């Protein structure tokens, strides 16, 4: 059991590699037949955008069970009662303590295998910007699980719990072990005459967003073998670079939130090669006549994976087009 870790696993390169390997095995072993997890069955469908050629993966969720939904009041008041991210946890939900004031638990409602959450041990609002310690744990867990990470900030971003948490899903949980938007970003980035760290995706031309090339920003933690004399120093350095780049990207996008009382909602997606931030204005697209056709979107939608509740909402998504839906719920790009 990897629990209540000291910093001993950061003492050497081999100790750190062993820790990452044990973390991966722990998640894999405990996910199987876990009593805390409600596995949501889904069927996969593909929707291709004619203009961009991007093929979105759409999942029809067969049952959402008793999954809770957020309200604007939950986020505006910082409601802490009935917090599922504080002990005591359901049997099987807790995985391990991580660095600093963080721990890892299983996501209760899973569509993808081994979906985990990196959470703060004490209540901290989901509206508070990510800090270096958040990114240290994010990088470490993503490296261990060969995963992507996303962060829904605010009610309009698709967040459902006001307690600060980052969500991590291994790439093996996605069709083709890849994300459609990440693949589109790679293709576009290779065509740019100069490789700047920040860029925009043409398919998102009406969306207020920004991509960051991790390599150009100096972050090689995901893609390269770990060769280090001091793992703790490297992890802190890489997390600091990432946190500074994240902060600058938010500023470039006009982010106004430095506190819970004054903030903008956004989605953050950390992928193998890129960081993507999208500014949000509403949680989804609602059909004027038929609520069954409503389409709610969190960060995964901007990675190219959209979950819908039924065939009716799938057909409405097909009618509108995925990019049109993503444009409708994001803040528009101002030229």
Coordinates of C-alpha atoms in Angstrom, one line a residue:
X1 CA 0.0 0.0 0.0
X2 CA 1.4 3.4 -1.0
X3 CA 0.1 5.6 1.8
X4 CA 1.3 8.5 3.9
X5 CA 4.4 8.8 1.7
X6 CA 7.4 10.6 3.0
X7 CA 9.7 12.3 0.5
X8 CA 11.9 9.1 0.4
X9 CA 10.7 8.2 -3.1
X10 CA 12.2 11.5 -4.3
X11 CA 15.6 10.7 -2.9
X12 CA 16.9 9.0 -6.1
X13 CA 16.1 8.3 -9.7
X14 CA 15.5 4.6 -9.0
X15 CA 13.4 5.3 -6.0
X16 CA 11.2 7.7 -8.0
X17 CA 10.8 5.2 -10.9
X18 CA 9.9 2.5 -8.4
X19 CA 7.3 4.8 -6.8
X20 CA 5.7 5.6 -10.2
X21 CA 5.5 1.9 -11.1
X22 CA 4.0 1.0 -7.7
X23 CA 1.4 3.8 -8.1
X24 CA 0.4 2.5 -11.5
X25 CA 0.0 -1.1 -10.2
X26 CA -1.9 0.2 -7.1
X27 CA -4.5 2.0 -9.3
X28 CA -4.8 -1.0 -11.7
X29 CA -5.3 -3.6 -8.9
X30 CA -7.7 -1.6 -6.8
X31 CA -9.9 -0.5 -9.7
X32 CA -10.9 -4.1 -10.4
X33 CA -14.2 -5.0 -8.6
X34 CA -14.0 -1.9 -6.5
X35 CA -17.2 -1.4 -4.3
X36 CA -16.9 2.4 -4.3
X37 CA -17.1 2.7 -8.1
X38 CA -20.3 3.0 -10.1
X39 CA -19.3 2.0 -13.7
X40 CA -21.3 3.8 -16.3
X41 CA -21.8 1.7 -19.4
X42 CA -21.6 3.6 -22.6
X43 CA -21.6 3.2 -26.4
X44 CA -19.2 5.0 -28.7
X45 CA -20.1 6.9 -31.8
X46 CA -18.0 9.1 -34.1
X47 CA -18.9 12.5 -35.5
X48 CA -16.6 14.1 -38.0
X49 CA -16.5 17.8 -38.6
X50 CA -16.4 18.4 -42.3
X51 CA -14.5 21.6 -42.2
X52 CA -11.8 20.6 -39.8
X53 CA -11.7 16.9 -40.4
X54 CA -11.6 16.3 -36.6
X55 CA -13.4 13.1 -35.6
X56 CA -15.1 13.5 -32.2
X57 CA -15.8 10.6 -30.0
X58 CA -19.3 10.7 -28.6
X59 CA -20.3 8.5 -25.7
X60 CA -24.0 7.7 -25.0
X61 CA -24.2 7.0 -21.3
X62 CA -26.6 4.2 -20.5
X63 CA -27.2 5.2 -16.9
X64 CA -25.9 8.0 -14.7
X65 CA -27.2 6.4 -11.5
X66 CA -27.3 8.8 -8.6
X67 CA -24.5 11.0 -9.8
X68 CA -25.0 14.4 -8.1
X69 CA -25.3 17.6 -10.2
X70 CA -23.9 21.0 -9.2
X71 CA -25.8 24.3 -8.8
X72 CA -24.5 27.8 -9.2
X73 CA -25.3 28.3 -5.6
X74 CA -23.0 25.4 -4.6
X75 CA -20.0 27.2 -6.2
X76 CA -20.9 30.8 -5.1
X77 CA -21.3 29.8 -1.5
X78 CA -18.4 27.4 -1.4
X79 CA -20.7 24.8 0.1
X80 CA -18.8 22.2 2.1
X81 CA -21.5 20.0 3.6
X82 CA -21.9 16.4 2.4
X83 CA -18.4 16.7 0.8
X84 CA -17.5 13.3 -0.8
X85 CA -13.8 14.4 -1.0
X86 CA -13.3 14.5 2.7
X87 CA -13.0 11.5 5.1
X88 CA -14.5 9.1 5.8
X89 CA -14.4 7.8 2.3
X90 CA -16.5 4.9 0.9
X91 CA -14.8 1.6 1.1
X92 CA -12.3 1.3 -1.8
X93 CA -12.4 4.9 -2.8
X94 CA -9.2 6.1 -1.1
X95 CA -6.0 5.2 -3.0
X96 CA -3.0 7.0 -1.4
X97 CA -1.7 10.2 0.1
X98 CA 0.5 12.2 -2.3
X99 CA 2.9 15.1 -2.0
X100 CA 2.1 18.0 0.3
X101 CA -1.6 18.4 1.1
X102 CA -2.9 16.2 -1.7
X103 CA -4.3 12.7 -1.9
X104 CA -5.6 10.4 -4.7
X105 CA -9.0 8.8 -4.8
X106 CA -11.0 6.9 -7.4
X107 CA -13.7 8.9 -9.3
X108 CA -16.9 7.3 -8.1
X109 CA -18.8 7.6 -11.4
X110 CA -16.5 6.1 -14.1
X111 CA -17.0 6.0 -17.9
X112 CA -13.3 5.3 -18.5
X113 CA -11.2 2.7 -16.6
X114 CA -8.9 3.8 -13.8
X115 CA -10.3 7.4 -13.7
X116 CA -8.8 9.0 -10.6
X117 CA -8.9 12.3 -8.8
X118 CA -6.1 14.3 -7.3
X119 CA -7.7 16.3 -4.5
X120 CA -6.6 18.6 -1.6
X121 CA -6.7 17.0 1.8
X122 CA -8.6 19.9 3.3
X123 CA -11.4 21.8 1.7
X124 CA -10.1 24.3 -0.9
X125 CA -12.4 25.9 -3.5
X126 CA -12.4 24.6 -7.1
X127 CA -12.4 28.3 -8.0
X128 CA -8.9 28.9 -6.5
X129 CA -6.2 28.9 -9.2
X130 CA -3.8 25.9 -9.4
X131 CA -0.5 26.3 -7.5
X132 CA 2.9 24.7 -7.9
X133 CA 2.0 21.9 -5.5
X134 CA -1.1 21.1 -7.5
X135 CA 1.1 20.8 -10.7
X136 CA 3.7 18.7 -8.9
X137 CA 1.1 16.1 -8.1
X138 CA -0.5 16.4 -11.5
X139 CA 2.8 15.8 -13.3
X140 CA 3.7 12.9 -11.0
X141 CA 0.3 11.1 -11.3
X142 CA 0.1 11.6 -15.1
X143 CA 3.6 10.3 -15.5
X144 CA 2.8 7.2 -13.4
X145 CA -0.5 6.4 -15.1
X146 CA 0.5 7.4 -18.6
X147 CA -2.5 9.8 -18.5
X148 CA -4.1 13.1 -19.4
X149 CA -5.5 15.5 -16.8
X150 CA -8.3 18.0 -16.8
X151 CA -9.5 20.7 -14.4
X152 CA -13.0 22.1 -14.6
X153 CA -13.0 25.6 -12.9
X154 CA -16.4 26.9 -12.1
X155 CA -20.0 25.9 -12.6
X156 CA -20.1 26.9 -16.3
X157 CA -17.0 24.7 -16.9
X158 CA -18.9 21.5 -16.1
X159 CA -17.6 21.1 -12.6
X160 CA -19.9 19.2 -10.2
X161 CA -18.1 19.4 -6.8
X162 CA -16.8 22.7 -5.3
X163 CA -13.9 20.9 -3.5
X164 CA -10.6 21.5 -5.5
X165 CA -9.8 18.4 -7.6
X166 CA -8.0 17.5 -10.8
X167 CA -9.2 14.5 -12.9
X168 CA -6.8 12.0 -14.4
X169 CA -7.6 9.4 -17.0
X170 CA -5.0 7.0 -18.6
X171 CA -4.7 7.3 -22.3
X172 CA -5.7 3.7 -22.7
X173 CA -9.2 4.7 -21.7
X174 CA -9.6 6.6 -25.0
X175 CA -10.2 5.2 -28.4
X176 CA -6.9 4.8 -30.2
X177 CA -5.0 5.7 -27.0
X178 CA -5.3 9.4 -28.2
X179 CA -7.4 12.5 -27.9
X180 CA -8.8 13.9 -31.2
X181 CA -8.0 17.5 -30.4
X182 CA -4.5 16.7 -29.3
X183 CA -3.9 14.9 -32.7
X184 CA -5.4 18.0 -34.5
X185 CA -3.1 20.3 -32.5
X186 CA -0.1 18.2 -33.4
X187 CA -0.9 18.3 -37.1
X188 CA -1.4 22.1 -37.0
X189 CA 1.7 22.8 -34.9
X190 CA 3.9 21.0 -37.3
X191 CA 2.8 23.4 -40.1
X192 CA 3.6 26.6 -38.2
X193 CA 6.6 28.4 -39.7
X194 CA 7.9 29.3 -36.2
X195 CA 7.5 27.0 -33.2
X196 CA 6.3 29.5 -30.5
X197 CA 5.2 28.0 -27.2
X198 CA 1.7 29.4 -27.5
X199 CA -0.7 29.0 -30.4
X200 CA -4.3 28.6 -31.4
X201 CA -6.1 25.9 -33.3
X202 CA -7.9 27.0 -36.5
X203 CA -10.9 24.7 -35.7
X204 CA -11.4 26.8 -32.5
X205 CA -11.2 30.1 -34.4
X206 CA -14.4 31.4 -32.7
X207 CA -13.4 30.1 -29.2
X208 CA -11.4 32.0 -26.6
X209 CA -8.6 29.5 -26.1
X210 CA -4.8 29.0 -26.1
X211 CA -2.6 25.9 -26.5
X212 CA 0.9 25.7 -25.0
X213 CA 3.5 23.4 -26.4
X214 CA 5.1 21.7 -23.3
X215 CA 8.3 21.1 -25.1
X216 CA 8.7 24.7 -26.2
X217 CA 7.9 25.8 -22.7
X218 CA 10.7 23.6 -21.3
X219 CA 8.5 20.8 -19.9
X220 CA 9.7 17.4 -20.9
X221 CA 8.4 15.4 -17.9
X222 CA 5.9 13.4 -19.9
X223 CA 7.7 12.5 -23.1
X224 CA 11.3 11.8 -22.0
X225 CA 12.9 9.1 -19.8
X226 CA 13.5 10.4 -16.4
X227 CA 17.3 11.1 -16.0
X228 CA 17.9 13.0 -12.9
X229 CA 20.2 13.3 -9.9
X230 CA 17.6 15.0 -7.8
X231 CA 14.0 14.0 -8.6
X232 CA 12.5 16.4 -6.1
X233 CA 14.4 19.3 -7.7
X234 CA 13.3 18.4 -11.2
X235 CA 9.7 17.8 -10.3
X236 CA 9.5 21.2 -8.5
X237 CA 11.3 22.9 -11.4
X238 CA 9.0 21.4 -14.0
X239 CA 5.8 22.2 -12.0
X240 CA 7.0 25.8 -11.4
X241 CA 7.5 26.3 -15.2
X242 CA 4.1 24.8 -15.9
X243 CA 2.3 26.9 -13.2
X244 CA 3.9 30.1 -14.5
X245 CA 2.9 29.2 -18.1
X246 CA -0.6 28.4 -16.9
X247 CA -0.9 31.7 -15.1
X248 CA 0.4 33.7 -18.1
X249 CA -2.0 31.8 -20.4
X250 CA -4.9 32.8 -18.2
X251 CA -3.8 36.4 -18.2
X252 CA -3.4 36.3 -22.0
X253 CA -7.0 35.1 -22.2
X254 CA -8.2 37.9 -20.0
X255 CA -8.8 35.9 -16.8
X256 CA -10.2 38.1 -14.1
X257 CA -10.3 35.7 -11.2
X258 CA -7.8 35.9 -8.4
X259 CA -10.4 34.9 -5.7
X260 CA -13.5 33.0 -5.2
X261 CA -15.7 36.1 -5.4
X262 CA -14.3 37.3 -8.7
X263 CA -13.4 34.7 -11.3
X264 CA -13.9 33.4 -14.8
X265 CA -14.8 29.8 -15.5
X266 CA -12.5 27.8 -17.7
X267 CA -11.4 24.3 -18.7
X268 CA -7.8 23.1 -18.5
X269 CA -6.5 20.0 -20.3
X270 CA -3.0 18.7 -19.7
X271 CA -2.0 16.3 -22.5
X272 CA 1.3 14.6 -23.4
X273 CA 2.5 17.4 -25.6
X274 CA 0.2 20.3 -24.9
X275 CA -1.7 22.3 -22.3
X276 CA -5.0 23.8 -23.4
X277 CA -7.1 26.4 -21.7
X278 CA -10.6 27.3 -22.9
X279 CA -12.7 30.1 -21.3
X280 CA -16.3 29.2 -20.7
X281 CA -19.6 31.1 -20.5
X282 CA -22.2 28.4 -20.0
X283 CA -22.3 24.7 -18.9
X284 CA -24.0 23.4 -22.0
X285 CA -26.5 23.8 -24.9
X286 CA -30.1 23.5 -23.9
X287 CA -32.8 22.6 -26.4
X288 CA -35.7 25.0 -26.4
X289 CA -38.5 22.4 -26.5
X290 CA -37.0 19.1 -25.4
X291 CA -34.8 18.8 -22.2
X292 CA -33.8 15.3 -23.2
X293 CA -31.7 16.9 -26.0
X294 CA -29.7 19.1 -23.7
X295 CA -25.9 18.7 -24.1
X296 CA -23.6 19.3 -21.1
X297 CA -19.9 19.6 -21.7
X298 CA -16.8 19.6 -19.4
X299 CA -13.1 19.8 -20.3
X300 CA -13.2 16.5 -22.2
X301 CA -15.4 18.0 -24.9
X302 CA -12.5 20.3 -25.8
X303 CA -10.3 17.3 -26.0
X304 CA -12.6 15.7 -28.5
X305 CA -14.7 13.5 -26.3
X306 CA -18.4 14.4 -25.6
X307 CA -20.7 12.5 -23.3
X308 CA -24.5 12.6 -23.9
X309 CA -27.4 11.0 -22.0
X310 CA -29.4 9.5 -24.8
X311 CA -29.9 9.1 -28.6
X312 CA -32.0 12.3 -28.7
X313 CA -29.1 14.4 -27.5
X314 CA -26.7 12.6 -29.9
X315 CA -28.9 13.5 -32.8
X316 CA -29.1 17.1 -31.6
X317 CA -25.3 17.1 -31.4
X318 CA -25.1 15.7 -34.9
X319 CA -27.6 18.4 -36.1
X320 CA -25.6 21.3 -34.6
X321 CA -22.1 19.9 -35.1
X322 CA -19.6 19.4 -32.2
X323 CA -17.6 22.6 -33.0
X324 CA -20.8 24.7 -33.1
X325 CA -21.7 23.3 -29.6
X326 CA -18.2 24.0 -28.3
X327 CA -18.4 27.6 -29.7
X328 CA -21.8 28.2 -28.1
X329 CA -20.6 27.4 -24.6
X330 CA -17.1 29.0 -24.7
X331 CA -16.4 32.7 -24.5
X332 CA -16.0 34.0 -28.0
X333 CA -12.6 35.1 -29.4
X334 CA -12.5 38.9 -29.6
X335 CA -10.5 40.1 -32.6

